mmCIF file of C-alpha atoms in Angstrom:
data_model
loop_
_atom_site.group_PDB
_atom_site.id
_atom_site.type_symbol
_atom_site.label_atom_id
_atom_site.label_comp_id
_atom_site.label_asym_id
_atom_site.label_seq_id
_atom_site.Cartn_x
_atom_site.Cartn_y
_atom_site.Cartn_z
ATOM 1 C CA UNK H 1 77.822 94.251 96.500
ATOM 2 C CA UNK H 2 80.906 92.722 94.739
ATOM 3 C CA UNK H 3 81.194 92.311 91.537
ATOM 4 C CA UNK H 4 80.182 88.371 91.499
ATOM 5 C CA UNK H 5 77.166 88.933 93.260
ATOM 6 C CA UNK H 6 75.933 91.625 91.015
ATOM 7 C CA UNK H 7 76.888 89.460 87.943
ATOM 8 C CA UNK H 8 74.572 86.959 89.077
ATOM 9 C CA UNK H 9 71.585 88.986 89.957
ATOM 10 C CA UNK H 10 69.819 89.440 86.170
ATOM 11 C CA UNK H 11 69.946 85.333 85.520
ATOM 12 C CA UNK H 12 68.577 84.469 89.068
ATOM 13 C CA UNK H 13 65.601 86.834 88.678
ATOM 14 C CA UNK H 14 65.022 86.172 85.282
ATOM 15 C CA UNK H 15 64.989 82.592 85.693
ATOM 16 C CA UNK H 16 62.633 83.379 88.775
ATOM 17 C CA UNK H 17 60.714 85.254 87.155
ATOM 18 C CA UNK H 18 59.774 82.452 84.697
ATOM 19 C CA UNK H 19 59.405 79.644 87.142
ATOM 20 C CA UNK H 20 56.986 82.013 89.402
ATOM 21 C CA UNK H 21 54.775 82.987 85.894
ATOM 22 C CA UNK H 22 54.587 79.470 85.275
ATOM 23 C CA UNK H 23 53.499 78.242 88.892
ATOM 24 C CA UNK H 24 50.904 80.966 88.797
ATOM 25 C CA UNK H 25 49.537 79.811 85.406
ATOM 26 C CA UNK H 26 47.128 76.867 84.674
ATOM 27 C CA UNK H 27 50.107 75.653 82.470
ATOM 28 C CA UNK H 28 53.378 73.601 83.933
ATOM 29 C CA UNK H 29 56.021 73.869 83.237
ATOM 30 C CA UNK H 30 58.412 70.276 82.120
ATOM 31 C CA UNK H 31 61.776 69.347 83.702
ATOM 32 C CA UNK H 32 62.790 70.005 79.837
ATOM 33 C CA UNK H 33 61.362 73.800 79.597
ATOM 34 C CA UNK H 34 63.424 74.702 83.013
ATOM 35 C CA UNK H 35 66.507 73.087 81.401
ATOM 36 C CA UNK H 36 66.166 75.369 78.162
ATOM 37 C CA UNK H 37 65.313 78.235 80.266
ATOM 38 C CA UNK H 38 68.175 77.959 82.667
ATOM 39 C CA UNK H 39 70.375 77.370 79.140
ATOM 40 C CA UNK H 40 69.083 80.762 77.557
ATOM 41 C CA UNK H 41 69.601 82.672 80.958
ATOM 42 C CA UNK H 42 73.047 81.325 80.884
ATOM 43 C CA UNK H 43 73.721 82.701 77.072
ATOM 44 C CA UNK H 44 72.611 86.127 78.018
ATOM 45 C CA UNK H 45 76.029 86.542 80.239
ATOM 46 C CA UNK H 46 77.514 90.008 80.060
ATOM 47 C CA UNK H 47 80.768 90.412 78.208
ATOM 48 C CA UNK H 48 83.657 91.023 80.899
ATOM 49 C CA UNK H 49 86.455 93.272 79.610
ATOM 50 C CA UNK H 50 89.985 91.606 79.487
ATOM 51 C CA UNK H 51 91.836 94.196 81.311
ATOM 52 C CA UNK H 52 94.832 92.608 80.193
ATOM 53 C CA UNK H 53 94.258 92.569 76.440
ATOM 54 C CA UNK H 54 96.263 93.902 73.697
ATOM 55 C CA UNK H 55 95.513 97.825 73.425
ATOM 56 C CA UNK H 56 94.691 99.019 69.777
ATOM 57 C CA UNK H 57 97.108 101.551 69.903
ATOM 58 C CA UNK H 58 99.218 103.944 71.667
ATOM 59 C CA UNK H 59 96.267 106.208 73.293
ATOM 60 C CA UNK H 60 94.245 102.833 73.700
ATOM 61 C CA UNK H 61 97.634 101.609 76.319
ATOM 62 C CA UNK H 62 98.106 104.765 77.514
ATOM 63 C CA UNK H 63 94.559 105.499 79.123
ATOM 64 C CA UNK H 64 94.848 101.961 80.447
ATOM 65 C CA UNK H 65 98.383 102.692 81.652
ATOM 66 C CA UNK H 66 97.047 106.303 83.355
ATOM 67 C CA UNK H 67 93.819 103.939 84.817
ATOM 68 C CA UNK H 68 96.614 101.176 86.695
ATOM 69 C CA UNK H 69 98.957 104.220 87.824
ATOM 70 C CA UNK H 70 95.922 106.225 89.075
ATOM 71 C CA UNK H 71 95.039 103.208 91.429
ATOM 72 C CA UNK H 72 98.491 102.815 92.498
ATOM 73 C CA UNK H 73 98.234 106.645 93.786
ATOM 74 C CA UNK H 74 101.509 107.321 91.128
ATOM 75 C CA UNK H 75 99.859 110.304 89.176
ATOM 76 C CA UNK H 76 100.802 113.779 89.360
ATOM 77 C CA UNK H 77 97.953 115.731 87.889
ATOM 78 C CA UNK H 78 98.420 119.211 86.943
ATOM 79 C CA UNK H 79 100.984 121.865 86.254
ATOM 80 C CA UNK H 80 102.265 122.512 89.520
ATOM 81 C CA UNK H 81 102.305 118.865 90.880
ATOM 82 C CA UNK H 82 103.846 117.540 87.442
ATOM 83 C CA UNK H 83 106.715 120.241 87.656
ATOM 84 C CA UNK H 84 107.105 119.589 91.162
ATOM 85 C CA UNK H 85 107.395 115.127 90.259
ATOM 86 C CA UNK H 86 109.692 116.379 86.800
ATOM 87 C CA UNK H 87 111.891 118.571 88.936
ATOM 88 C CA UNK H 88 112.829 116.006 91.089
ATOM 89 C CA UNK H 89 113.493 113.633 88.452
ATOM 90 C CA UNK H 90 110.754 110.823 89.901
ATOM 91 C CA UNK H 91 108.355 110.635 87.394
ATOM 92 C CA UNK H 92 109.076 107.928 84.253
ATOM 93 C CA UNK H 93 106.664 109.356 82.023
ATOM 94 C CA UNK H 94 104.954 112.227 81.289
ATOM 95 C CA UNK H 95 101.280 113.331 79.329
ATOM 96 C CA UNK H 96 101.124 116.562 77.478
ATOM 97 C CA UNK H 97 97.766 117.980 76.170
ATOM 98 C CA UNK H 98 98.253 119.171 72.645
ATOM 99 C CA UNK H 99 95.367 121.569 73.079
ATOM 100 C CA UNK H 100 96.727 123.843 76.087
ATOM 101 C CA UNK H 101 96.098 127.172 76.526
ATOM 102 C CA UNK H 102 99.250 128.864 77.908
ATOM 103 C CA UNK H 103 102.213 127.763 74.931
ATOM 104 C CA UNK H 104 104.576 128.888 78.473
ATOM 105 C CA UNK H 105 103.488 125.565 80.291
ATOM 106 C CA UNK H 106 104.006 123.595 77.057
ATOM 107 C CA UNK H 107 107.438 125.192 76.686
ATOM 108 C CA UNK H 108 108.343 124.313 80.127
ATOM 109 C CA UNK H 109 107.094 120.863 80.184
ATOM 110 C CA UNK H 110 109.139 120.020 77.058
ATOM 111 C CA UNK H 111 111.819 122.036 78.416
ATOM 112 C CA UNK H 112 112.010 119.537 81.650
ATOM 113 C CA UNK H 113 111.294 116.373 80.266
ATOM 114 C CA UNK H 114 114.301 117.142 77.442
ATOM 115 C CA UNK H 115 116.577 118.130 80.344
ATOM 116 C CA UNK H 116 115.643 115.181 82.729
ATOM 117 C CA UNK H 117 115.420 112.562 80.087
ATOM 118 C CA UNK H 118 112.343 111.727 81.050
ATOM 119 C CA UNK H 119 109.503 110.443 78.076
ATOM 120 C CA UNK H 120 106.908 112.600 76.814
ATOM 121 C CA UNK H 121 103.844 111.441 75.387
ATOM 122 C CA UNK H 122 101.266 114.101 74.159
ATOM 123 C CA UNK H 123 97.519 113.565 73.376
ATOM 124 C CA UNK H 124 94.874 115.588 71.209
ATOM 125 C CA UNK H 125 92.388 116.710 74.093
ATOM 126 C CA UNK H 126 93.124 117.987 77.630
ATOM 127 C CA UNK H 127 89.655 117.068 78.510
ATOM 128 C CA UNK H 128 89.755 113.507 77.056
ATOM 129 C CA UNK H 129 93.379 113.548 79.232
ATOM 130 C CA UNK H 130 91.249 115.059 82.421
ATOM 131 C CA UNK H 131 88.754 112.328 82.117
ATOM 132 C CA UNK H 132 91.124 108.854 81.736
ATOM 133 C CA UNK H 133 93.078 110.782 85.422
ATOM 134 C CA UNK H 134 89.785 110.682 87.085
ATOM 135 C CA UNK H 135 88.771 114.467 86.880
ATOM 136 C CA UNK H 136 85.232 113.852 85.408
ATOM 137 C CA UNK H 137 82.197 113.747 87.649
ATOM 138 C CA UNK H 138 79.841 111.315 86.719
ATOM 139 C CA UNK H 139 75.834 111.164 87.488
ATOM 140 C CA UNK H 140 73.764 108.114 89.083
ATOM 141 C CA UNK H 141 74.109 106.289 85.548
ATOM 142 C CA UNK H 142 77.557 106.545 85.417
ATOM 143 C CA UNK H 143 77.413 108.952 82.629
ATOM 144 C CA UNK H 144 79.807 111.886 82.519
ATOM 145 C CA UNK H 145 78.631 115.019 83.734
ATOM 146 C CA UNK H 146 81.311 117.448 84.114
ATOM 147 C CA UNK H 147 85.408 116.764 82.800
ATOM 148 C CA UNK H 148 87.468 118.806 84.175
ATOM 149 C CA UNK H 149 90.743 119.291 81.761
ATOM 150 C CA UNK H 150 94.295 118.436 82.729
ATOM 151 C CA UNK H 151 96.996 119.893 80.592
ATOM 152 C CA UNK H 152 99.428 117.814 82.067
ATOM 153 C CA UNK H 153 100.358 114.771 83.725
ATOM 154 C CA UNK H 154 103.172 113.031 85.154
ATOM 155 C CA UNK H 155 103.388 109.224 85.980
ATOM 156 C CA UNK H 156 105.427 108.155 89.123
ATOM 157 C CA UNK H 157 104.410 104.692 89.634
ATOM 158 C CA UNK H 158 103.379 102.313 87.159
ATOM 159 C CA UNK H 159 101.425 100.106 89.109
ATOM 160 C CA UNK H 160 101.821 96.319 88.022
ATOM 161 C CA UNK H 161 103.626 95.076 84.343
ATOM 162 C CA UNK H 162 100.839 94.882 81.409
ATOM 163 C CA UNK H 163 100.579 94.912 78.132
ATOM 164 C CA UNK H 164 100.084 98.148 77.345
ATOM 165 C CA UNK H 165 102.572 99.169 79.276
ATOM 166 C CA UNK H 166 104.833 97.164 77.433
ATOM 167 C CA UNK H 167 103.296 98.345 74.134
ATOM 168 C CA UNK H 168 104.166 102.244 75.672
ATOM 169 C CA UNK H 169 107.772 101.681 77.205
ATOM 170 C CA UNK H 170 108.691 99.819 73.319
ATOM 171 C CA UNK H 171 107.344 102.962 71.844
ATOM 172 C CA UNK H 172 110.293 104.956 73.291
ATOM 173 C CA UNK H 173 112.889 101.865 72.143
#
């Protein structure tokens, strides 16, 4: 289903619903109650997300910077693939978990971003990091089962210009 159809779904039943019960029912319904009913479906829309809207703050961009570049295919996840993307001086940006194990993979990720000029960003939780690259496995109501932690990443490809991307690239201004 697309995302229009499925958006539609809970008023047209609803409403349904309502004009079936009232069919069924000694009582009829006026060209008046339908109008108010069709008016209160209406209200209940969902709240769409503006993708596009100004990020609270640096992790708030980042995550949705880390969402476009992940469906642009431009994320190196991991040690090895980041130091392989850092190495050859393509990535523009790279994610650091604070919380990593081995203090010899922090060392060297510092020690190749400083050498390749390339930006380093680091953030609190490898987990939190794991889950906004897509390594979290979610169950049938989209909740997170497992997160599997990444202590690194490296960004090759941006994806399209947004805000939080701006808000990111005029944090290293």
């Amino acid at each position: 289903m697309t995302g229009v159809q499925t958006f539609a779904l809970p008023i047209c039943y609803s409403f349904c619903t309502l004009l079936l019960s009232s069919l069924f029912s000694n009582n009829t319904m006026s060209d008046n109650m339908i109008d108010e009913t069709v008016a209160e479906v209406e209200q209940e829309d969902p709240q769409v997300e503006d993708e596009d809207a100004e990020p609270e703050d640096l992790l708030a961009a980042l995550q949705q910077v880390l969402k476009r570049a992940r469906f642009h295919k431009g994320l190196a996840r991991g040690l090895h693939e980041t130091v392989k993307v850092l190495d050859k001086k393509i990535a523009h940006l790279c994610v650091l978990a604070e919380d990593c194990d081995e203090a010899a993979y922090t060392a060297l990720i510092e020690g190749l971003c400083d050498e390749h000029q390339i930006h380093l960003i680091k953030v609190p939780e490898k987990k939190k990091l794991g889950e906004w690259v897509g390594l979290a496995k979610f169950d049938a109501n989209s909740n997170i089962k497992k997160t599997i932690g990444a202590s690194c990443v490296a960004i090759t490809e941006y994806g399209e210009k947004s805000k939080a991307l701006d808000m990111i690239l005029a944090h290293f201004a």
